[in-house]
XYZ file of C-alpha atoms in Angstrom:
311
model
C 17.022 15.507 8.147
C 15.819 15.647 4.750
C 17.281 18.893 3.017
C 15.273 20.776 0.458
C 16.634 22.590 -2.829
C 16.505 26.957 -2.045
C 14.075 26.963 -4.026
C 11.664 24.590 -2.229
C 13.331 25.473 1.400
C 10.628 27.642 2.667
C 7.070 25.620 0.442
C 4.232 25.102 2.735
C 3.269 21.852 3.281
C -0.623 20.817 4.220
C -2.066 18.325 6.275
C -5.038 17.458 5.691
C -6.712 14.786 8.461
C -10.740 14.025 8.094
C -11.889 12.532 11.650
C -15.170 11.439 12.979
C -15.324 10.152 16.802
C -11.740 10.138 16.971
C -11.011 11.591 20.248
C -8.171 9.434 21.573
C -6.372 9.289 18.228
C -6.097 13.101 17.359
C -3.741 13.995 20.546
C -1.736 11.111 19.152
C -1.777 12.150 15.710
C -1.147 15.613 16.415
C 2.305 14.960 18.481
C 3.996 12.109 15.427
C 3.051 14.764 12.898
C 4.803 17.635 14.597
C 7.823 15.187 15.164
C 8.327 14.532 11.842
C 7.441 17.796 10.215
C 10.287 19.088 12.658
C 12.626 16.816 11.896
C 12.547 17.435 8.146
C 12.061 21.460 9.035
C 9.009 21.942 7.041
C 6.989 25.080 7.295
C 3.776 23.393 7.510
C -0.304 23.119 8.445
C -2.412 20.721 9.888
C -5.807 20.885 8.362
C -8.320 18.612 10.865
C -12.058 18.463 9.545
C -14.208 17.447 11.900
C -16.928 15.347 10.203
C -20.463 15.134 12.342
C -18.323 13.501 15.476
C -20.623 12.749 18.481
C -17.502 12.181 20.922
C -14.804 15.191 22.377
C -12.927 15.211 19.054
C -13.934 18.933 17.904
C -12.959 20.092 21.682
C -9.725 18.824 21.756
C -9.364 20.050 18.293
C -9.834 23.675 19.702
C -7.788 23.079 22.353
C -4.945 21.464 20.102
C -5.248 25.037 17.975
C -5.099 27.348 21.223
C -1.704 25.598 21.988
C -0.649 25.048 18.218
C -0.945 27.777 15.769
C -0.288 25.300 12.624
C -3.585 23.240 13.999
C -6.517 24.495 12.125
C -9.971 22.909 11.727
C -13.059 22.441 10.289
C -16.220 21.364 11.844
C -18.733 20.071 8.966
C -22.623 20.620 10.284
C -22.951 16.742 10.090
C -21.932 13.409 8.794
C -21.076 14.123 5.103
C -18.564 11.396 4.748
C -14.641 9.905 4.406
C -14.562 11.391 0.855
C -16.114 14.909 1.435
C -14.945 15.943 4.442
C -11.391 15.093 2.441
C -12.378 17.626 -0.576
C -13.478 20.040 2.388
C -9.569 19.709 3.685
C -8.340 20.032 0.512
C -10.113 23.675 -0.702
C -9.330 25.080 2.716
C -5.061 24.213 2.531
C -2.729 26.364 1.169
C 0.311 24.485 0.931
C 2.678 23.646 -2.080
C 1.857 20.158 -1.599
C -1.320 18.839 0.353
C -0.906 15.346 2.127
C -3.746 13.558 2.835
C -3.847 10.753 5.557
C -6.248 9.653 8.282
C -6.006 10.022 11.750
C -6.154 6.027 13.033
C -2.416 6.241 12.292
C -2.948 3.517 10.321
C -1.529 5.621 7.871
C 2.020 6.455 9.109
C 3.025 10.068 9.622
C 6.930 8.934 9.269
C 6.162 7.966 5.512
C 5.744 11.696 4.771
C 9.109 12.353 4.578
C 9.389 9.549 1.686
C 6.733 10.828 -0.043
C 8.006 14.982 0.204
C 11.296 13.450 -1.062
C 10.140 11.764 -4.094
C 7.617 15.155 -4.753
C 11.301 16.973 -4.247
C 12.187 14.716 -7.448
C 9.923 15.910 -9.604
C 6.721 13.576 -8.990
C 3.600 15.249 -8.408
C 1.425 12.917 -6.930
C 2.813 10.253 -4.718
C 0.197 7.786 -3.578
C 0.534 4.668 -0.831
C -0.399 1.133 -1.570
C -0.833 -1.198 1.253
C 2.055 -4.430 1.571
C 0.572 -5.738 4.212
C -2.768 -5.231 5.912
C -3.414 -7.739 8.630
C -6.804 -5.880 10.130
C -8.605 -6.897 7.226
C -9.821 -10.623 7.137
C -10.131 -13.140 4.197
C -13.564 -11.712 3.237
C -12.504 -7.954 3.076
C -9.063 -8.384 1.125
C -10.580 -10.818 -1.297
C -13.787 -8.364 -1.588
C -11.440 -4.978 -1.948
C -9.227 -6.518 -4.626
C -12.190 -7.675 -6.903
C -13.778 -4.082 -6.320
C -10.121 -2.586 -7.714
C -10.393 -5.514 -10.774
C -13.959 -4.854 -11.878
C -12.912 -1.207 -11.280
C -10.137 -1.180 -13.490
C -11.698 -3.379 -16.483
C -14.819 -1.210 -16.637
C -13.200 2.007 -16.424
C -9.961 1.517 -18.280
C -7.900 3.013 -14.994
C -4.840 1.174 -13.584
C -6.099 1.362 -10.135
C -3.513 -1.323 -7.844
C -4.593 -3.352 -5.227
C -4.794 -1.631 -1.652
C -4.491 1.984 -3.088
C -5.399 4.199 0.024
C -6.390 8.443 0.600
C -2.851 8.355 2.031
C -1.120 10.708 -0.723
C 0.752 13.220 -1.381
C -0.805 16.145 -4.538
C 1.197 19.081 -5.493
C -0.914 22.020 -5.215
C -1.431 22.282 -9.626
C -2.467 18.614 -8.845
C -5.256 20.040 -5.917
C -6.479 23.315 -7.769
C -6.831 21.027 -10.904
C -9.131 18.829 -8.745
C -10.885 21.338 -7.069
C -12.100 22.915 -9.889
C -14.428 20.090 -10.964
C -17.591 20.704 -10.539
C -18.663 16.916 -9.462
C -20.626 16.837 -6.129
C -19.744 13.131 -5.611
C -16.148 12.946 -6.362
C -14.249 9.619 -6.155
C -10.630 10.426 -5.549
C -8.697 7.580 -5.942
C -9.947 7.548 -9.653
C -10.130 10.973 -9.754
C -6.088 11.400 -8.966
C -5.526 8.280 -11.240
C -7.146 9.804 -14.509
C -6.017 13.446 -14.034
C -2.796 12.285 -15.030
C 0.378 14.333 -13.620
C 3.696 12.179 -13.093
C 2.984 9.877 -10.213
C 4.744 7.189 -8.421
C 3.363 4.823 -5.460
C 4.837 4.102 -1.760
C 4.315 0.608 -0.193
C 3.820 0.546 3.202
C 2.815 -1.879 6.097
C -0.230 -1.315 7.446
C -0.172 -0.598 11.400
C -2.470 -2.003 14.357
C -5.149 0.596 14.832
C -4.145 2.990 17.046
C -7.635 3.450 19.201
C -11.152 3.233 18.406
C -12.957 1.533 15.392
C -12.685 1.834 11.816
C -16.289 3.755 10.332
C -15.002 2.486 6.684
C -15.540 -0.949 6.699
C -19.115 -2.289 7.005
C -20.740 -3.703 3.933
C -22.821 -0.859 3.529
C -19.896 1.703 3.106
C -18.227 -0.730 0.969
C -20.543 -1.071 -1.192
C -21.228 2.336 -1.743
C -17.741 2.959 -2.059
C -17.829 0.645 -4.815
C -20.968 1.935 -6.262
C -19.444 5.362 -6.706
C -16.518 4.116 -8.005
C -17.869 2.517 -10.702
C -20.595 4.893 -11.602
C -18.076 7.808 -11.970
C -15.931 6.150 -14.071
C -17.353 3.493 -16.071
C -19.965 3.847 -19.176
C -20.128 0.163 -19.226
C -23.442 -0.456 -17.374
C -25.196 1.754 -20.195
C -23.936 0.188 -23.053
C -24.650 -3.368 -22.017
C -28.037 -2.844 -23.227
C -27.209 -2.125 -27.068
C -24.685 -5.295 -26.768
C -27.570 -7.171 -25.039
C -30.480 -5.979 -27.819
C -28.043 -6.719 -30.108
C -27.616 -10.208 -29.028
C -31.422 -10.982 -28.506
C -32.433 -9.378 -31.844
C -29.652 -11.532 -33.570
C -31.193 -14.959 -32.082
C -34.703 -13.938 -33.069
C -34.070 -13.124 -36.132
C -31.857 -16.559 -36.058
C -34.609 -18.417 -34.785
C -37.117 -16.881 -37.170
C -35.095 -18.272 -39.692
C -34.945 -21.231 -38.203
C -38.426 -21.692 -37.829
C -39.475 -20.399 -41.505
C -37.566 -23.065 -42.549
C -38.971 -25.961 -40.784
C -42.897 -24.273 -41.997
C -41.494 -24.054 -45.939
C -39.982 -28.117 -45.214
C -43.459 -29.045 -43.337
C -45.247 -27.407 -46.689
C -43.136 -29.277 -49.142
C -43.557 -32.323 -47.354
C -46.991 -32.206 -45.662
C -45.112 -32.756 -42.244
C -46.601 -31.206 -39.214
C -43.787 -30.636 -36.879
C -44.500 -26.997 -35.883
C -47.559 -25.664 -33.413
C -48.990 -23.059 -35.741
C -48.402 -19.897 -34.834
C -46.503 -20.480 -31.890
C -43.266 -19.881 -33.191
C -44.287 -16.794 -35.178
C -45.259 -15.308 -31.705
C -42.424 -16.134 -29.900
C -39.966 -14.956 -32.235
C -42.210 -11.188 -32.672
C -41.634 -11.480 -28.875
C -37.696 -11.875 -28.999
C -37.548 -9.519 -31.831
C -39.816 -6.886 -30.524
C -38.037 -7.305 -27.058
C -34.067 -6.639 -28.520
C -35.173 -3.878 -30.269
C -36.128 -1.816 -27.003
C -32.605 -3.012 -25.559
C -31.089 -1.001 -27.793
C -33.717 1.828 -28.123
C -32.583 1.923 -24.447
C -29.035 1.504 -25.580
C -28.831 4.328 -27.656
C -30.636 7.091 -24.996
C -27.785 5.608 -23.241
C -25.332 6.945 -25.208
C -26.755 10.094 -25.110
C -27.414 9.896 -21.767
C -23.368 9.285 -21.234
C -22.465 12.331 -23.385
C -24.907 14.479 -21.110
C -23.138 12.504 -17.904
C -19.726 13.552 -19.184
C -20.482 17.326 -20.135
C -22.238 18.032 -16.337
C -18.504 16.611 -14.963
C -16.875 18.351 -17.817
C-alpha cells in the first residue's frame, strides 16, 4: 500500500473518464479503479462524462452512481469530442490531483499508483508515454510519430513520441488550465507549454478491452493534427514573408540578369533577348513577392491578435 505524508493523507484524488458507446467497458473500468484506489486508501472521485453515446453507457452510469457514491457523471447534449468532453471532466473535479485516463483500459488503472507516487515527490504533472503499442499498425505509428516531429519543430515544444491524455495534473496545474479562455484547447501541448515540474511514465499498451477505438480514423487524425499545429505553431503565417522574400530576391536577380544581357545586346548589336518579354516576366515575379509578404506582414499582426484572444 502506498503511504502518503499527514499532510497529503486525506487529498482528494479525481478521476476523470470521457466515454462514448462504451457500455461493456465502464462496469469494467469502474471495478479496477475502485481496486486500486482502495488499495492505496485514497479518498477519491470518479468523474465519467458521457459524450453523445448512442449505446446503454449513460444508464449504467446512473446505475454505477446509485450503488457508488464516488461515481459521478456528466452527460454532454451530444458528440462534442475526446478533447472536450476531457476539459468538461476536468472543471467539474475537485480533487488535489485530477487523473485523466480513458475507459478502453487501454490506459491502465494500476499505473495510478506510480503516477500519485511520483506527484507525492514533488512533480506536478506526470504524463504516460506509450513503450509498446501493438494495436496500431505500420501506417498509424509511422503517421503519429511524424505528427509529434512536425509538431515539435513548428512549435518549439518537446512533445515525445506516443504521449497519451493518460496523466496525472495537480489541481494549480488544472485551475491554471481552466482558466484559458481557448474554445479549442489542445492538451497535450497545452500541459507541455504551461510548464510546472513534470516527469513521464512508460507503459505497455494493453489489448482493448471491448468495443472499438472512435480515435483512430484518418479523419480524427487529421484533425487532431490540424489543431495541434494551429494552436501552437505561427509557422504557417510566416512562410509567406520568407516565401515573398525569396521570389522578390530572384526577380530582382533575374532583372538583373536580364538588364545585363539588353545593355551586352546594345553594345554589341546582338539580339539574344525577345523584347519585352523579360521585362514582363520579371514585373510579374516582382509584383507577385511583394504581395507574399504584404500577406506576410497582416500575418504577423494577425498572430499578435491570435495570441492576445488565447492570452
Amino acid at each position: 500500500m502506498l503511504k502518503l505524508p499527514e499532510n497529503r493523507a486525506r487529498d482528494l484524488i479525481s478521476i476523470v473518464v470521457p466515454v462514448r458507446n462504451e457500455q461493456d467497458s465502464i462496469p469494467q473500468l469502474h471495478k479496477r479503479v475502485q481496486s486500486v484506489m482502495e488499495q492505496g486508501a485514497f479518498p477519491y472521485e470518479l468523474i465519467v462524462i458521457d459524450d453523445g453515446s448512442t449505446d446503454r453507457s449513460l444508464d449504467i452510469l446512473k446505475q454505477l452512481q446509485d450503488q457508488d457514491s464516488r461515481v459521478n457523471y456528466l452527460s454532454l447534449s451530444r458528440n462534442f469530442g475526446h478533447q472536450s468532453a476531457i476539459l468538461a471532466g476536468l472543471e467539474h473535479s475537485r480533487g488535489d490531483a485530477v487523473i485523466s485516463m480513458d475507459a478502453d483500459l487501454q490506459h491502465p488503472p494500476e499505473l495510478v499508483l506510480r503516477m500519485l507516487e511520483l506527484w507525492r515527490q514533488g512533480y506536478e504533472v506526470v504524463y504516460t508515454v506509450k513503450r509498446q503499442d501493438h494495436s496500431l499498425n505500420l501506417f498509424r505509428r509511422a503517421s503519429h510519430r511524424f505528427f509529434y516531429w512536425v509538431l515539435s519543430k513548428l512549435s518549439g515544444m518537446k512533445l515525445s513520441f506516443g504521449q497519451t491524455d493518460f496523466r496525472l495534473m495537480d489541481r494549480k496545474v488544472v485551475d491554471a488550465i481552466c482558466k484559458m479562455p481557448e474554445r479549442k484547447k489542445f492538451l497535450r501541448g497545452l500541459v507541455s507549454w504551461i510548464g510546472f515540474r513534470q516527469t513521464q511514465v512508460e507503459y505497455d499498451v494493453p489489448t482493448r478491452f471491448a468495443g472499438e477505438s472512435k480515435l483512430h480514423g484518418l479523419r480524427h487524425r487529421i484533425g487532431f493534427a490540424l489543431d495541434g499545429i494551429l494552436a501552437f505553431s505561427v509557422v504557417p503565417l510566416r512562410v509567406f514573408i520568407f516565401f515573398g522574400l525569396f521570389v522578390s530576391t530572384t526577380a530582382l536577380l533575374y532583372g538583373a540578369y536580364v538588364t545585363g544581357l539588353a545593355l551586352h545586346d546594345l553594345i554589341t548589336g546582338g539580339s539574344r533577348l525577345v523584347l519585352g518579354w523579360a521585362t514582363v516576366v520579371a514585373a510579374i515575379m516582382f509584383i507577385g513577392g511583394v504581395q507574399l509578404i504584404g500577406m506576410g506582414i497582416l500575418g504577423e499582426y494577425l498572430i499578435r491578435v491570435f495570441d492576445e484572444a488565447k492570452q
